[in-house]
Amino acid sequence: MILIVDFGSQVTQLIARRVREAHVYCEVVPFFRAAEAIARLRPHGILLSGGPASVTEAAAPALPPAVLEAGVPVLGICYGQQALVQALGGEVQAGPAREFGRAEVEVVAEVPILEGIWAPGERHVVWMSHGDRVERLPEGFAVIARSEGAPHAFIADPARQIYGVQFHPEVAHTPDGARLIEAFVRDIARAPADWSMASFRQTRIEAIRAQVGAGRVICGLSGGVDSAVAAVLVHEAVGAQLTCVFVDHGLMRLHEAEQVTRLFRDHYNIPLVAVDASERFLSGLAGVTDPEAKRKFIGKTFIDVFEEEAGRIGGADFLAQGTLYPDVIESVSFAGGPSVTIKSHHNVGGLPERMQMALVEPLRELFKDEVRALGRELGLPEAFVGRHPFPGPGLAIRIPGEVTREACDILRHADAIWLEEIRAAGLYDSIWQAFAVLLPVRTVGVMGDGRTYDRVCALRAVTSVDGMTADVFPFEPAFLQRVATRIVNEVRGINRVVYDYTSKPPGTIEWE
Ligand code: XMP
């Protein structure tokens, strides 16, 4: 296996992802647990992540001695490179100019790890993000590639199999980065290429069993992919110790509630408590127009309903959640233990403390597309696995102004037509998210010989990798015209359709 020693970079899990893509098993540990992990796991090779600190500061984390004592190949990235250089007797200084973003390196020497990837004399694009840089190399090291801002952009001691890069090979903006990481883990560290989603499924199941023991687990289903995959995995691990709870807040898309219930009860035979709480949610939302007030009310009511249902089935010791890596910003505190900040617009945030439940989060290190792959591995239907993300507060944040049952019904109908047309055009999988929004604006129209005075529907469709940034999907005008005609003709209550051309930033994906 490969051990990834984390110095607190925001993209450490991207290194793990690249290693998994090379079919090699890996684990991430914070730097202060490296010694214990190396002794326990006996890795074939070690990758050192970047980090926010500067090795030139006294309090900065040093390279744990166990890393070099392990006698296995090491690749240090950014801060990891600098920590390596310092530990081996080289010198790191604050660079004259900080370097962020795209840079070009020139390859100046040959080294086996780069065979078939980069050759001397070539120039290649990499992505840099650093202030400090290596000034003097430790003994045994040679420069393999250099950039304007980083004369030691790529350094190697091939005899000891120690490598360092100033750039970030783990990010997509370094086009050859994935190949470089693969060459390190496969050709240099010679880690076995036996990782697959099937083996991940098995190790996760064992980990869930070890964590949960004979305890009872409860899992809130949102109707989305993440919670469904988490629930199916936990069910495989602990069977009847798991009960799923599906709170229908009345803000789901068309037929969504039935689909979830059918999938879990009929297809998987997983114990499921489904509650129709739509009346409670919709009456509470009456008169609420402020987006944050809507979100807060829905979040709180969700927790109340969930807790009541959990009480009815006798409570639970664990709460299973489909938290993904992009939901978790994990940072390493240099003073002591790791501090975990969760950026969470998750529905059930707040529940674990209130009900004193421990969290089971088997998808924590995965990215969305990996969760989809795991869902397929678990046999979830393709139509479910490939679904676009859907926000916890549901349609409420797609109805600016007051949310009523009537508005939800109108929106559900328009949204279903929009998605049906996108699917029929074969575009669904090229789009990150597509949905309709019902505006609190009425406009005048003419239908037949009569005047209409109805609401406006906005259509949104974006492409994105992770939901953090998004581009507008460029439909053919004829396609949008056809959908607009269908919606106005078929949905009572809407007489005008507009398309949202705002990217994120400056817009957000959802309207509220
Ligand atoms: P924004 O609107 O912030 O959305 O650009 C980014 C992504 O997050 C989803 N989203 C949510 N997901 N609970 C969720 O589970 C929420 O409260 C929530 N709000 C937004 C949104 O659909 C998009 O995919």
PDB file of N, CA and C in Angstrom, residues 74-108:
ATOM      1  N   VAL A  74      10.101   7.667  -1.418  1.00  0.00           N
ATOM      2  CA  VAL A  74       9.331   8.796  -0.895  1.00  0.00           C
ATOM      3  C   VAL A  74       9.180   9.845  -1.997  1.00  0.00           C
ATOM      4  N   LEU A  75       7.980  10.393  -2.141  1.00  0.00           N
ATOM      5  CA  LEU A  75       7.769  11.530  -3.049  1.00  0.00           C
ATOM      6  C   LEU A  75       7.134  12.651  -2.239  1.00  0.00           C
ATOM      7  N   GLY A  76       7.850  13.767  -2.142  1.00  0.00           N
ATOM      8  CA  GLY A  76       7.332  14.924  -1.397  1.00  0.00           C
ATOM      9  C   GLY A  76       6.770  15.952  -2.358  1.00  0.00           C
ATOM     10  N   ILE A  77       5.566  16.440  -2.057  1.00  0.00           N
ATOM     11  CA  ILE A  77       4.915  17.428  -2.916  1.00  0.00           C
ATOM     12  C   ILE A  77       4.883  18.767  -2.190  1.00  0.00           C
ATOM     13  N   CYS A  78       5.400  19.820  -2.835  1.00  0.00           N
ATOM     14  CA  CYS A  78       5.338  21.179  -2.302  1.00  0.00           C
ATOM     15  C   CYS A  78       5.881  21.247  -0.873  1.00  0.00           C
ATOM     16  N   TYR A  79       5.037  21.494   0.129  1.00  0.00           N
ATOM     17  CA  TYR A  79       5.545  21.514   1.502  1.00  0.00           C
ATOM     18  C   TYR A  79       6.259  20.210   1.826  1.00  0.00           C
ATOM     19  N   GLY A  80       5.739  19.106   1.312  1.00  0.00           N
ATOM     20  CA  GLY A  80       6.354  17.797   1.539  1.00  0.00           C
ATOM     21  C   GLY A  80       7.781  17.755   1.006  1.00  0.00           C
ATOM     22  N   GLN A  81       8.007  18.381  -0.149  1.00  0.00           N
ATOM     23  CA  GLN A  81       9.352  18.447  -0.712  1.00  0.00           C
ATOM     24  C   GLN A  81      10.254  19.273   0.203  1.00  0.00           C
ATOM     25  N   GLN A  82       9.724  20.398   0.662  1.00  0.00           N
ATOM     26  CA  GLN A  82      10.536  21.288   1.492  1.00  0.00           C
ATOM     27  C   GLN A  82      10.881  20.634   2.831  1.00  0.00           C
ATOM     28  N   ALA A  83       9.925  19.907   3.399  1.00  0.00           N
ATOM     29  CA  ALA A  83      10.180  19.225   4.666  1.00  0.00           C
ATOM     30  C   ALA A  83      11.249  18.141   4.469  1.00  0.00           C
ATOM     31  N   LEU A  84      11.194  17.477   3.311  1.00  0.00           N
ATOM     32  CA  LEU A  84      12.200  16.455   2.981  1.00  0.00           C
ATOM     33  C   LEU A  84      13.590  17.067   2.894  1.00  0.00           C
ATOM     34  N   VAL A  85      13.647  18.161   2.126  1.00  0.00           N
ATOM     35  CA  VAL A  85      14.935  18.823   1.889  1.00  0.00           C
ATOM     36  C   VAL A  85      15.536  19.282   3.219  1.00  0.00           C
ATOM     37  N   GLN A  86      14.692  19.863   4.069  1.00  0.00           N
ATOM     38  CA  GLN A  86      15.186  20.343   5.353  1.00  0.00           C
ATOM     39  C   GLN A  86      15.675  19.175   6.218  1.00  0.00           C
ATOM     40  N   ALA A  87      14.926  18.092   6.226  1.00  0.00           N
ATOM     41  CA  ALA A  87      15.304  16.944   7.057  1.00  0.00           C
ATOM     42  C   ALA A  87      16.608  16.317   6.575  1.00  0.00           C
ATOM     43  N   LEU A  88      16.906  16.452   5.267  1.00  0.00           N
ATOM     44  CA  LEU A  88      18.092  15.805   4.700  1.00  0.00           C
ATOM     45  C   LEU A  88      19.300  16.745   4.653  1.00  0.00           C
ATOM     46  N   GLY A  89      19.149  17.938   5.224  1.00  0.00           N
ATOM     47  CA  GLY A  89      20.290  18.849   5.319  1.00  0.00           C
ATOM     48  C   GLY A  89      20.369  19.888   4.223  1.00  0.00           C
ATOM     49  N   GLY A  90      19.356  20.022   3.385  1.00  0.00           N
ATOM     50  CA  GLY A  90      19.338  21.077   2.380  1.00  0.00           C
ATOM     51  C   GLY A  90      18.810  22.368   2.973  1.00  0.00           C
ATOM     52  N   GLU A  91      18.492  23.317   2.096  1.00  0.00           N
ATOM     53  CA  GLU A  91      18.049  24.615   2.608  1.00  0.00           C
ATOM     54  C   GLU A  91      16.804  25.086   1.863  1.00  0.00           C
ATOM     55  N   VAL A  92      15.857  25.626   2.638  1.00  0.00           N
ATOM     56  CA  VAL A  92      14.625  26.166   2.054  1.00  0.00           C
ATOM     57  C   VAL A  92      14.516  27.628   2.470  1.00  0.00           C
ATOM     58  N   GLN A  93      14.161  28.479   1.524  1.00  0.00           N
ATOM     59  CA  GLN A  93      14.000  29.898   1.860  1.00  0.00           C
ATOM     60  C   GLN A  93      12.710  30.425   1.279  1.00  0.00           C
ATOM     61  N   ALA A  94      12.266  31.534   1.867  1.00  0.00           N
ATOM     62  CA  ALA A  94      11.107  32.204   1.288  1.00  0.00           C
ATOM     63  C   ALA A  94      11.512  32.700  -0.093  1.00  0.00           C
ATOM     64  N   GLY A  95      10.768  32.356  -1.114  1.00  0.00           N
ATOM     65  CA  GLY A  95      11.127  32.715  -2.488  1.00  0.00           C
ATOM     66  C   GLY A  95      10.978  34.209  -2.712  1.00  0.00           C
ATOM     67  N   PRO A  96      11.700  34.794  -3.691  1.00  0.00           N
ATOM     68  CA  PRO A  96      11.576  36.214  -3.966  1.00  0.00           C
ATOM     69  C   PRO A  96      10.184  36.549  -4.503  1.00  0.00           C
ATOM     70  N   ALA A  97       9.632  35.644  -5.260  1.00  0.00           N
ATOM     71  CA  ALA A  97       8.283  35.895  -5.778  1.00  0.00           C
ATOM     72  C   ALA A  97       7.463  34.652  -5.535  1.00  0.00           C
ATOM     73  N   ARG A  98       6.286  34.875  -4.987  1.00  0.00           N
ATOM     74  CA  ARG A  98       5.421  33.714  -4.784  1.00  0.00           C
ATOM     75  C   ARG A  98       4.872  33.291  -6.123  1.00  0.00           C
ATOM     76  N   GLU A  99       4.642  31.995  -6.270  1.00  0.00           N
ATOM     77  CA  GLU A  99       4.211  31.471  -7.564  1.00  0.00           C
ATOM     78  C   GLU A  99       2.894  30.727  -7.379  1.00  0.00           C
ATOM     79  N   PHE A 100       1.842  31.205  -8.025  1.00  0.00           N
ATOM     80  CA  PHE A 100       0.540  30.545  -7.927  1.00  0.00           C
ATOM     81  C   PHE A 100      -0.007  30.321  -9.316  1.00  0.00           C
ATOM     82  N   GLY A 101      -0.508  29.137  -9.550  1.00  0.00           N
ATOM     83  CA  GLY A 101      -1.172  28.870 -10.819  1.00  0.00           C
ATOM     84  C   GLY A 101      -0.268  28.197 -11.830  1.00  0.00           C
ATOM     85  N   ARG A 102      -0.584  28.448 -13.096  1.00  0.00           N
ATOM     86  CA  ARG A 102       0.076  27.752 -14.191  1.00  0.00           C
ATOM     87  C   ARG A 102       1.546  28.158 -14.290  1.00  0.00           C
ATOM     88  N   ALA A 103       2.410  27.193 -14.480  1.00  0.00           N
ATOM     89  CA  ALA A 103       3.828  27.497 -14.695  1.00  0.00           C
ATOM     90  C   ALA A 103       4.366  26.477 -15.679  1.00  0.00           C
ATOM     91  N   GLU A 104       5.534  26.786 -16.233  1.00  0.00           N
ATOM     92  CA  GLU A 104       6.149  25.845 -17.165  1.00  0.00           C
ATOM     93  C   GLU A 104       7.445  25.346 -16.577  1.00  0.00           C
ATOM     94  N   VAL A 105       7.662  24.050 -16.620  1.00  0.00           N
ATOM     95  CA  VAL A 105       8.960  23.538 -16.192  1.00  0.00           C
ATOM     96  C   VAL A 105       9.741  23.071 -17.411  1.00  0.00           C
ATOM     97  N   GLU A 106      11.085  23.171 -17.273  1.00  0.00           N
ATOM     98  CA  GLU A 106      11.956  22.666 -18.327  1.00  0.00           C
ATOM     99  C   GLU A 106      12.665  21.441 -17.761  1.00  0.00           C
ATOM    100  N   VAL A 107      12.602  20.346 -18.474  1.00  0.00           N
ATOM    101  CA  VAL A 107      13.237  19.120 -17.993  1.00  0.00           C
ATOM    102  C   VAL A 107      14.721  19.193 -18.351  1.00  0.00           C
ATOM    103  N   VAL A 108      15.586  18.991 -17.358  1.00  0.00           N
ATOM    104  CA  VAL A 108      17.026  19.165 -17.613  1.00  0.00           C
ATOM    105  C   VAL A 108      17.824  17.880 -17.420  1.00  0.00           C
TER     106      VAL A 108
END
